[in-house]
mmCIF file of C-alpha atoms in Angstrom:
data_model
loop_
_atom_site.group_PDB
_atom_site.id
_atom_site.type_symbol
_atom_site.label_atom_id
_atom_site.label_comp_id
_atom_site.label_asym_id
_atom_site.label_seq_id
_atom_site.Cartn_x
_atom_site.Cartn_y
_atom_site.Cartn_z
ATOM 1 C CA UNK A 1 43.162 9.864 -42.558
ATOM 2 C CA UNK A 2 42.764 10.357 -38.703
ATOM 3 C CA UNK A 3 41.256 13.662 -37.823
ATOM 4 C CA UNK A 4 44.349 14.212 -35.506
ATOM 5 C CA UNK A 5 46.422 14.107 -38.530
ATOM 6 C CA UNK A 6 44.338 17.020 -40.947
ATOM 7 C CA UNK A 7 45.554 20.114 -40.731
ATOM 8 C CA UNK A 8 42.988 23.218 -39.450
ATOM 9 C CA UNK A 9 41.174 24.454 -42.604
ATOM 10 C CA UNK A 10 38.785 27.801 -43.260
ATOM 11 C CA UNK A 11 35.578 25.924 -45.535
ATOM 12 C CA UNK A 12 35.104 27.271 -48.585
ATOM 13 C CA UNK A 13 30.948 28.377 -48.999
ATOM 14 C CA UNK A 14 31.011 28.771 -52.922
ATOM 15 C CA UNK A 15 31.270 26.827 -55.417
ATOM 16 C CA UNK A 16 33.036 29.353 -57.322
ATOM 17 C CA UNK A 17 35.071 30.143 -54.322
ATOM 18 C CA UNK A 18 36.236 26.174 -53.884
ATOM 19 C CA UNK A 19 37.210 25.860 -57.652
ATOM 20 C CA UNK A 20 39.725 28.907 -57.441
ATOM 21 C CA UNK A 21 40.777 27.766 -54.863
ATOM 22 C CA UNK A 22 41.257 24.345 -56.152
ATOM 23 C CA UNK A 23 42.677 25.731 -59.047
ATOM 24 C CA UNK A 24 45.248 27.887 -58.072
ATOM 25 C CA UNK A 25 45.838 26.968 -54.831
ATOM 26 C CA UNK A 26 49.399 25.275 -53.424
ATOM 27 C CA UNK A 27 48.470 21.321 -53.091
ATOM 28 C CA UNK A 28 50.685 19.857 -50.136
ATOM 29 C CA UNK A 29 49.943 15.612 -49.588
ATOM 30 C CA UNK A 30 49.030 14.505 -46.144
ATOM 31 C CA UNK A 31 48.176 11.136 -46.819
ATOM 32 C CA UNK A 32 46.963 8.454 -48.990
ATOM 33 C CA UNK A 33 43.091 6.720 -48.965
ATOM 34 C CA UNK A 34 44.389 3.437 -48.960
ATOM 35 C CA UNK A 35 40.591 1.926 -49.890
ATOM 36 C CA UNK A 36 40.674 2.922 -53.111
ATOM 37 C CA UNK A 37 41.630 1.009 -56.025
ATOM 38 C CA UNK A 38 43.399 4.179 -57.710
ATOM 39 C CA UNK A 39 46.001 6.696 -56.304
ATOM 40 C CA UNK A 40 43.443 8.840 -53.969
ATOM 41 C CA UNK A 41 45.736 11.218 -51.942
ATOM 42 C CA UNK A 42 44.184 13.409 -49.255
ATOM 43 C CA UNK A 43 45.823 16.884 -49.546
ATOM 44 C CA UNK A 44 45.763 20.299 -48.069
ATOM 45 C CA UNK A 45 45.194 23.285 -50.884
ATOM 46 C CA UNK A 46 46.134 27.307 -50.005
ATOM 47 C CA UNK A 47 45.808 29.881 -51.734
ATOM 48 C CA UNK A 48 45.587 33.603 -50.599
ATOM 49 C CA UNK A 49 44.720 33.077 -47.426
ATOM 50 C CA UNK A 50 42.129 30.571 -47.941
ATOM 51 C CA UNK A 51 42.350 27.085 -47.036
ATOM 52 C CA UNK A 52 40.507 23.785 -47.543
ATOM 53 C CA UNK A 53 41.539 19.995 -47.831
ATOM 54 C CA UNK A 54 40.813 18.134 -50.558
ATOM 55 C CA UNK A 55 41.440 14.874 -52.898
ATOM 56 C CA UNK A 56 43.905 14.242 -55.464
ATOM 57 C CA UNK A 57 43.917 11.779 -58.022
ATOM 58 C CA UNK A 58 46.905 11.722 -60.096
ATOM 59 C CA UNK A 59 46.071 10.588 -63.771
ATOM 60 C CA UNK A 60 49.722 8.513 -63.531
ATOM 61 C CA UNK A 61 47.991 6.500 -60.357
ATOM 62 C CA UNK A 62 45.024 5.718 -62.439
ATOM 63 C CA UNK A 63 44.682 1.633 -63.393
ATOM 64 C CA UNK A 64 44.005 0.315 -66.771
ATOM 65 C CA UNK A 65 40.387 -0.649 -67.781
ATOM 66 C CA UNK A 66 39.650 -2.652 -70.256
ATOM 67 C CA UNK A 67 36.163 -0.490 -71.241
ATOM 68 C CA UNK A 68 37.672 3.084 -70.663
ATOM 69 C CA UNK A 69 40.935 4.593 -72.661
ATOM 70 C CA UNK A 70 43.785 5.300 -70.157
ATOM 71 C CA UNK A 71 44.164 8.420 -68.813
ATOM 72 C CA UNK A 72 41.022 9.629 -68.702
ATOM 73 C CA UNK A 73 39.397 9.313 -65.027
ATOM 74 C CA UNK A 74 40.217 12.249 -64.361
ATOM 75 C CA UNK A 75 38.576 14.164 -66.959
ATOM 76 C CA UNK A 76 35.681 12.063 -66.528
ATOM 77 C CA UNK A 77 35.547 13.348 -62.637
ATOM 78 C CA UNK A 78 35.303 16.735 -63.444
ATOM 79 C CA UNK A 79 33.120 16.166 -66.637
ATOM 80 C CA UNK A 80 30.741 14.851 -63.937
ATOM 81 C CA UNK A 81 31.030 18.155 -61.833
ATOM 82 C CA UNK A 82 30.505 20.313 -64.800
ATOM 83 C CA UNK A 83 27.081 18.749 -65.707
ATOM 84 C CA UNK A 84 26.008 18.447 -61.962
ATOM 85 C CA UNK A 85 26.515 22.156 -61.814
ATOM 86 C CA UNK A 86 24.768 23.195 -64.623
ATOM 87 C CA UNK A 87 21.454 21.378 -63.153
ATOM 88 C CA UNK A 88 21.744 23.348 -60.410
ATOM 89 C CA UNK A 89 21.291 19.986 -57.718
ATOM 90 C CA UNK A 90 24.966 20.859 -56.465
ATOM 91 C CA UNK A 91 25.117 17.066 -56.335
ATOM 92 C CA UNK A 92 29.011 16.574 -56.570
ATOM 93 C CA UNK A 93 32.017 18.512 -54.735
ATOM 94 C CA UNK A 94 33.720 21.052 -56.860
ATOM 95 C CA UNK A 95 36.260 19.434 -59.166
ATOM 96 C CA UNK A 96 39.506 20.506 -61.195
ATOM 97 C CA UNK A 97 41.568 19.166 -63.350
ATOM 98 C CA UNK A 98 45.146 20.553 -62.866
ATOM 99 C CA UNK A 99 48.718 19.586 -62.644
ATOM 100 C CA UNK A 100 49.635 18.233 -58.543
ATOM 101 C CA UNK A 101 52.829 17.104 -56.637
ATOM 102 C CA UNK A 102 52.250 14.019 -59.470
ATOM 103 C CA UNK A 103 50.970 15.383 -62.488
ATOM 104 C CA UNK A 104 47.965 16.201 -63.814
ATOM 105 C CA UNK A 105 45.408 14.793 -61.976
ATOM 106 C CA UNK A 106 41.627 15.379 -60.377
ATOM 107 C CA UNK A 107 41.115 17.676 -57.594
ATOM 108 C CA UNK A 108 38.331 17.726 -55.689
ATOM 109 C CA UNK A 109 37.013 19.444 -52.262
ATOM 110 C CA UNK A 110 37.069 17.077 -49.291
ATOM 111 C CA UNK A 111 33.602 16.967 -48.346
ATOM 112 C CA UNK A 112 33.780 15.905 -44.322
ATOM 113 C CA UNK A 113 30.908 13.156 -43.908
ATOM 114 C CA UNK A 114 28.537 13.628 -41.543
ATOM 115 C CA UNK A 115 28.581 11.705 -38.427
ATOM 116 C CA UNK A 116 27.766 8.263 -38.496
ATOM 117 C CA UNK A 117 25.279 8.623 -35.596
ATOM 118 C CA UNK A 118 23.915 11.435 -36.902
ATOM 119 C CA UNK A 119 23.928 10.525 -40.924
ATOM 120 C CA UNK A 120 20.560 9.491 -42.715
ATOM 121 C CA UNK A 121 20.454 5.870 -43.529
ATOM 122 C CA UNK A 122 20.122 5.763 -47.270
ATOM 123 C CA UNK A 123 20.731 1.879 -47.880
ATOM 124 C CA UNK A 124 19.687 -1.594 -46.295
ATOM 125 C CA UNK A 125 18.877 -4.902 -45.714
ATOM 126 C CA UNK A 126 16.107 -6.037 -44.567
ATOM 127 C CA UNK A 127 14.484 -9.606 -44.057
ATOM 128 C CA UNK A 128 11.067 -8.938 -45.974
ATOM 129 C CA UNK A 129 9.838 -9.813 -49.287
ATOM 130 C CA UNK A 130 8.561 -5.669 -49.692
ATOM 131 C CA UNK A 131 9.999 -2.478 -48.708
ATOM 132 C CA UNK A 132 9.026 -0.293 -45.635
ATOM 133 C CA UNK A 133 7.268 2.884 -45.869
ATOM 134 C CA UNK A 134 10.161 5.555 -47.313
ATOM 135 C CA UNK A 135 12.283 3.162 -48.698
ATOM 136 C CA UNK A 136 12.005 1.347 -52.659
ATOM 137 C CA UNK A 137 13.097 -1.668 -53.535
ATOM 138 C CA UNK A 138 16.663 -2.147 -55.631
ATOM 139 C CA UNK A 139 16.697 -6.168 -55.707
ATOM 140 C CA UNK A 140 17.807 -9.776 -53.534
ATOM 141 C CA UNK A 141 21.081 -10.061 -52.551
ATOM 142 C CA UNK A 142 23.084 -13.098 -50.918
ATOM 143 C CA UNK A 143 24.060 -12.490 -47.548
ATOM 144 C CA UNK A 144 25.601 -15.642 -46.605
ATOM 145 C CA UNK A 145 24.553 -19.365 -45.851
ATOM 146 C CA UNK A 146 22.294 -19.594 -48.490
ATOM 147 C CA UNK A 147 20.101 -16.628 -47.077
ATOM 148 C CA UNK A 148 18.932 -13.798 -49.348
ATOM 149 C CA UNK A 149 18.024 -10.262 -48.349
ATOM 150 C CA UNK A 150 15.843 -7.586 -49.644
ATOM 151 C CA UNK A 151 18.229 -4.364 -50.844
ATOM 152 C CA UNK A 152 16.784 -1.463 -50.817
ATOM 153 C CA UNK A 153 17.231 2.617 -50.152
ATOM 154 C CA UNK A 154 15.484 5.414 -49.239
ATOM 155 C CA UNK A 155 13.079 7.221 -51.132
ATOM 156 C CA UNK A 156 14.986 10.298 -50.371
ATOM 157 C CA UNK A 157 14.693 13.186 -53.024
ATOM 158 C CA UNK A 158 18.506 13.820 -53.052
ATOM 159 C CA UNK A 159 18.894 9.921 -54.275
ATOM 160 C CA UNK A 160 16.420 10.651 -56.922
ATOM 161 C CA UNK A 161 18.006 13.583 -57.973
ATOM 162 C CA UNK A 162 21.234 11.281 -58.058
ATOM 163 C CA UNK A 163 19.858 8.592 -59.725
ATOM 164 C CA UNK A 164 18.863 11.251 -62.422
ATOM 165 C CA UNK A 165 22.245 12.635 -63.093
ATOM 166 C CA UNK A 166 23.582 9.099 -63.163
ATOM 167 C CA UNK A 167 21.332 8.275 -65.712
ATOM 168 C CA UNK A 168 22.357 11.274 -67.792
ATOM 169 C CA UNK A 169 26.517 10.811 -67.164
ATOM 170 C CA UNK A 170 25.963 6.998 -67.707
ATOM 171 C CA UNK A 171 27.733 6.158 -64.216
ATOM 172 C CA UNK A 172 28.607 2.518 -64.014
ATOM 173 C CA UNK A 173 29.821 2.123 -60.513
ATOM 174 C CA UNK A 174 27.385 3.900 -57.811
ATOM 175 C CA UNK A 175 27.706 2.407 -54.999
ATOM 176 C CA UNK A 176 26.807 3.179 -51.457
ATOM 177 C CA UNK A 177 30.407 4.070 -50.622
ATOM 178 C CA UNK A 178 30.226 6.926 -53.207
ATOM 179 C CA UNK A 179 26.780 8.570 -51.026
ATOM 180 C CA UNK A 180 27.991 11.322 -49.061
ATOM 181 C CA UNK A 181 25.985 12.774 -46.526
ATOM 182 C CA UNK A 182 27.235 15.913 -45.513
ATOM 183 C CA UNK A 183 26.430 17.772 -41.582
ATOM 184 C CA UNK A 184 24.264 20.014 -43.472
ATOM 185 C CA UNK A 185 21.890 17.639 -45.080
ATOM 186 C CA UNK A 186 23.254 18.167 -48.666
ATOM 187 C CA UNK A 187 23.750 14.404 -50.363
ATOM 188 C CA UNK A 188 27.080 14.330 -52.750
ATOM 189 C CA UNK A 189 27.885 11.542 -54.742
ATOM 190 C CA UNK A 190 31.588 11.041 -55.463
ATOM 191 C CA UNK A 191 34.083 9.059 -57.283
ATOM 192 C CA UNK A 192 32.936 9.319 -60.983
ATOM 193 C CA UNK A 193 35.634 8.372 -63.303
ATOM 194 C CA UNK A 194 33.717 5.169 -64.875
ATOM 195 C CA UNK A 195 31.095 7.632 -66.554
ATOM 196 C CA UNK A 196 30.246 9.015 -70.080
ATOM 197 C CA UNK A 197 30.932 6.001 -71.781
ATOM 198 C CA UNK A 198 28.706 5.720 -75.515
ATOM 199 C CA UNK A 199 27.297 2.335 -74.616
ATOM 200 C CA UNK A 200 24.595 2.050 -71.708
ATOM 201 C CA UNK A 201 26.729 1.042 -68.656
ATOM 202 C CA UNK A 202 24.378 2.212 -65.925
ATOM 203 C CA UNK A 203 25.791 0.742 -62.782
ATOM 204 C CA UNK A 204 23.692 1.793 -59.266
ATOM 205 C CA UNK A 205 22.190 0.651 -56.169
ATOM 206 C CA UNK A 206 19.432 3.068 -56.622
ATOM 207 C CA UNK A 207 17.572 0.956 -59.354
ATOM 208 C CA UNK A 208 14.376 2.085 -57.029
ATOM 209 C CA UNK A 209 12.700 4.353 -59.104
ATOM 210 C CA UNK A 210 12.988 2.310 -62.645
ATOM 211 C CA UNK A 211 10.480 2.920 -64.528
ATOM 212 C CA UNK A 212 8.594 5.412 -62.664
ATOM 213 C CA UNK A 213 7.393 8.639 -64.525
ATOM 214 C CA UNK A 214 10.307 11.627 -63.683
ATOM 215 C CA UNK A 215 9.376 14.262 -61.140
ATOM 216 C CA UNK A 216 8.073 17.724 -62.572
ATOM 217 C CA UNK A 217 11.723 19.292 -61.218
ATOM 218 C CA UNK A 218 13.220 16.595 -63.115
ATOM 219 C CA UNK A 219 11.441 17.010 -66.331
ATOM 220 C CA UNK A 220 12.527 20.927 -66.068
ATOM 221 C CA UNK A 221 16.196 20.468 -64.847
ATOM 222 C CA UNK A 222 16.477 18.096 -67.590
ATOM 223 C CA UNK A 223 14.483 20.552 -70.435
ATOM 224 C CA UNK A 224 16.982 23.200 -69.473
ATOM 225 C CA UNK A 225 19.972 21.091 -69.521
ATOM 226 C CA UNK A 226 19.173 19.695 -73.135
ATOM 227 C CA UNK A 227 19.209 23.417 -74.302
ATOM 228 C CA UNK A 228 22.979 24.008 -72.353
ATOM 229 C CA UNK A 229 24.289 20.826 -74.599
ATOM 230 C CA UNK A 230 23.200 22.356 -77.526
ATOM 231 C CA UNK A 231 26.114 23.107 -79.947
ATOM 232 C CA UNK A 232 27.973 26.003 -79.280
ATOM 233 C CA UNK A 233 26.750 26.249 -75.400
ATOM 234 C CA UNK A 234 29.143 26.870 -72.555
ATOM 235 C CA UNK A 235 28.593 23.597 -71.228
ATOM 236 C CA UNK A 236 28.757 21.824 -74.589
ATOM 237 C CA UNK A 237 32.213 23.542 -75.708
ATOM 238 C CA UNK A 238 33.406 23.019 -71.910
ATOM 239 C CA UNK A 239 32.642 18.569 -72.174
ATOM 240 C CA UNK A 240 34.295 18.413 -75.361
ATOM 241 C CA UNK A 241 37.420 19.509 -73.374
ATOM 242 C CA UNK A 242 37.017 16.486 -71.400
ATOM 243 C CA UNK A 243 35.454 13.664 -73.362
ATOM 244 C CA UNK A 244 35.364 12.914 -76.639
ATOM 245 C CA UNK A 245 32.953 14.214 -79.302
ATOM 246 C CA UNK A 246 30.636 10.894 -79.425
ATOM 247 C CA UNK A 247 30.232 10.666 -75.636
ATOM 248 C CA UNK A 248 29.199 14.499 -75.747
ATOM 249 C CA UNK A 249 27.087 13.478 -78.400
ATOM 250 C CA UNK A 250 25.296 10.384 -76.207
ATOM 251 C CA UNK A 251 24.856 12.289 -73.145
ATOM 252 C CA UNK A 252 22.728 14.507 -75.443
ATOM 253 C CA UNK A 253 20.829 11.417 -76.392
ATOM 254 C CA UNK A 254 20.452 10.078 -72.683
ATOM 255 C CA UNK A 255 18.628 13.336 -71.613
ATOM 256 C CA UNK A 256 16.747 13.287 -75.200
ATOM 257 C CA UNK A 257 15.486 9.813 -74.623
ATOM 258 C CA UNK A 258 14.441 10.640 -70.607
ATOM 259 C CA UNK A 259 12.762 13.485 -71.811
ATOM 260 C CA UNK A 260 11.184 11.427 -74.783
ATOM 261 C CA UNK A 261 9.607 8.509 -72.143
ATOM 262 C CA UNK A 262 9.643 10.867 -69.153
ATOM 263 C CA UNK A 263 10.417 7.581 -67.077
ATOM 264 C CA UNK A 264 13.719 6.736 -65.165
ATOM 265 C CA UNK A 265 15.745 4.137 -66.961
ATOM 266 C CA UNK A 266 15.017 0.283 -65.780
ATOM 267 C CA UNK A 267 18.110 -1.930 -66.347
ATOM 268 C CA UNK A 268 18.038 -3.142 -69.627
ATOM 269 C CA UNK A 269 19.826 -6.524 -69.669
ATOM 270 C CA UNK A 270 22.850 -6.283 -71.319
ATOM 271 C CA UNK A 271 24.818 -5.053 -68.724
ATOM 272 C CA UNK A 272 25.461 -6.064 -64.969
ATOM 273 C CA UNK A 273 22.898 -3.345 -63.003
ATOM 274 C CA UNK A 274 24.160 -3.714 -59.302
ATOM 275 C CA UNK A 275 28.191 -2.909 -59.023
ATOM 276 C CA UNK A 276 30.184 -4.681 -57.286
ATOM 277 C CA UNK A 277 31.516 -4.701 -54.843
ATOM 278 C CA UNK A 278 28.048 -2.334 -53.525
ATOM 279 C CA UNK A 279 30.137 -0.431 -50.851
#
């Protein structure tokens, strides 16, 4: 969407500001991400005087997967939100789930990127058989003509804090396009409707730290948000709104297990580890 076509917009500063406002407010459409490979509409929300733009994605524009029942990207999206919150990393925009110009759908604050002169670099290639200083290896990829290339990001706290919630919502599909640096310096990861599924589907370019022993803020987030999936806890009653009873019950066994080895996950085989396409 060209900036010349987005309507002015007051920012929201809260999180619990943005979600009443996403909540509540009066979605208008301005446009449509054509990129993605679901309905993604760009969209202006109001609501009492506050403004903000935001994304829309309409559960009736979501495709069919073969590994995930239909209908529920959506819930998935803000399922992801919900846990991202409650470790306190603030690692993905605030995200609804309410009824749009189309339905019932995702809604989630537009986060405005930083700019690209200006952004971090968080992923690369580079023509050496071992990382750089700051930067960990993911793997070789082809890059045409029978040349391979070293992958590899940035050993950048905010990825590893990502790469630990991905490992807890079992995300199968992070890929750089999903790393959104913001003009701030917060890191957000979006698009998370391939997550919470029962079997290990851990898709993600930041493979980096695998098997590497957890950071001490890790090992507490972690501690604290075993206790909040406890039966009966807010966050527990609030996931089995959005997924089903069994994935609830394997995201408790993801964070029981990283807690158990105190290591980040290492691919384990069965399962393609690098998405693709990884942009």
């Amino acid at each position: 969407m060209p900036a010349s076509e987005r309507i002015p917009a007051r920012p929201v500063t809260a999180a619990a500001e943005a979600v009443e406002l996403l909540t509540h407010g009066e979605l208008t459409v301005r446009g449509r991400i054509r990129e993605a490979s679901n309905a993604v509409l760009f969209c202006s929300v109001e609501h009492e005087g506050a403004s903000a733009h935001c994304v829309y994605k309409p559960v009736a524009g979501e495709r069919p997967l073969w590994d995930f029942p239909d209908g529920t990207l959506a819930e998935r999206e803000v399922a992801a939100y919900e846990v991202s919150q409650a470790t306190g990393w603030d690692l993905v925009p605030p995200t609804v789930l309410r009824d749009g110009p189309h339905g019932e759908g995702m809604v989630q604050l537009w986060i405005e990127p930083a700019p690209q002169d200006e952004a971090p670099e968080l992923l690369a290639l580079v023509d050496t058989e071992e990382p750089g200083e700051g930067w960990k290896a993911v793997g070789f990829a082809e890059v045409g003509e029978g040349r391979t290339a070293l992958l590899v990001h940035a050993d950048d706290p905010r990825l590893r804090r990502l790469a630990v919630l991905d490992a807890v919502i079992n995300n199968s599909d992070r890929k750089g396009g999903h790393l959104l640096p913001a003009p701030d310096g917060k890191l957000y990861g979006i698009d998370h409707g391939v997550t919470f599924h029962v079997e290990d589907k851990l898709r993600t370019l930041l493979w980096g730290w695998a098997g590497e022993p957890l950071t001490a803020e890790a090992v507490e987030v972690l501690t604290a948000l075993a206790r909040e999936l406890a039966d009966g806890a807010a966050l527990a009653d609030r996931l089995v709104e959005l997924i089903t009873p069994a994935e609830v019950d394997a995201v408790r066994a993801r964070v029981a297990e990283l807690l158990r080895s105190g290591l980040h996950p290492a691919p384990n085989g069965s399962w393609p580890a690098i998405p693709w396409p990884p942009v």
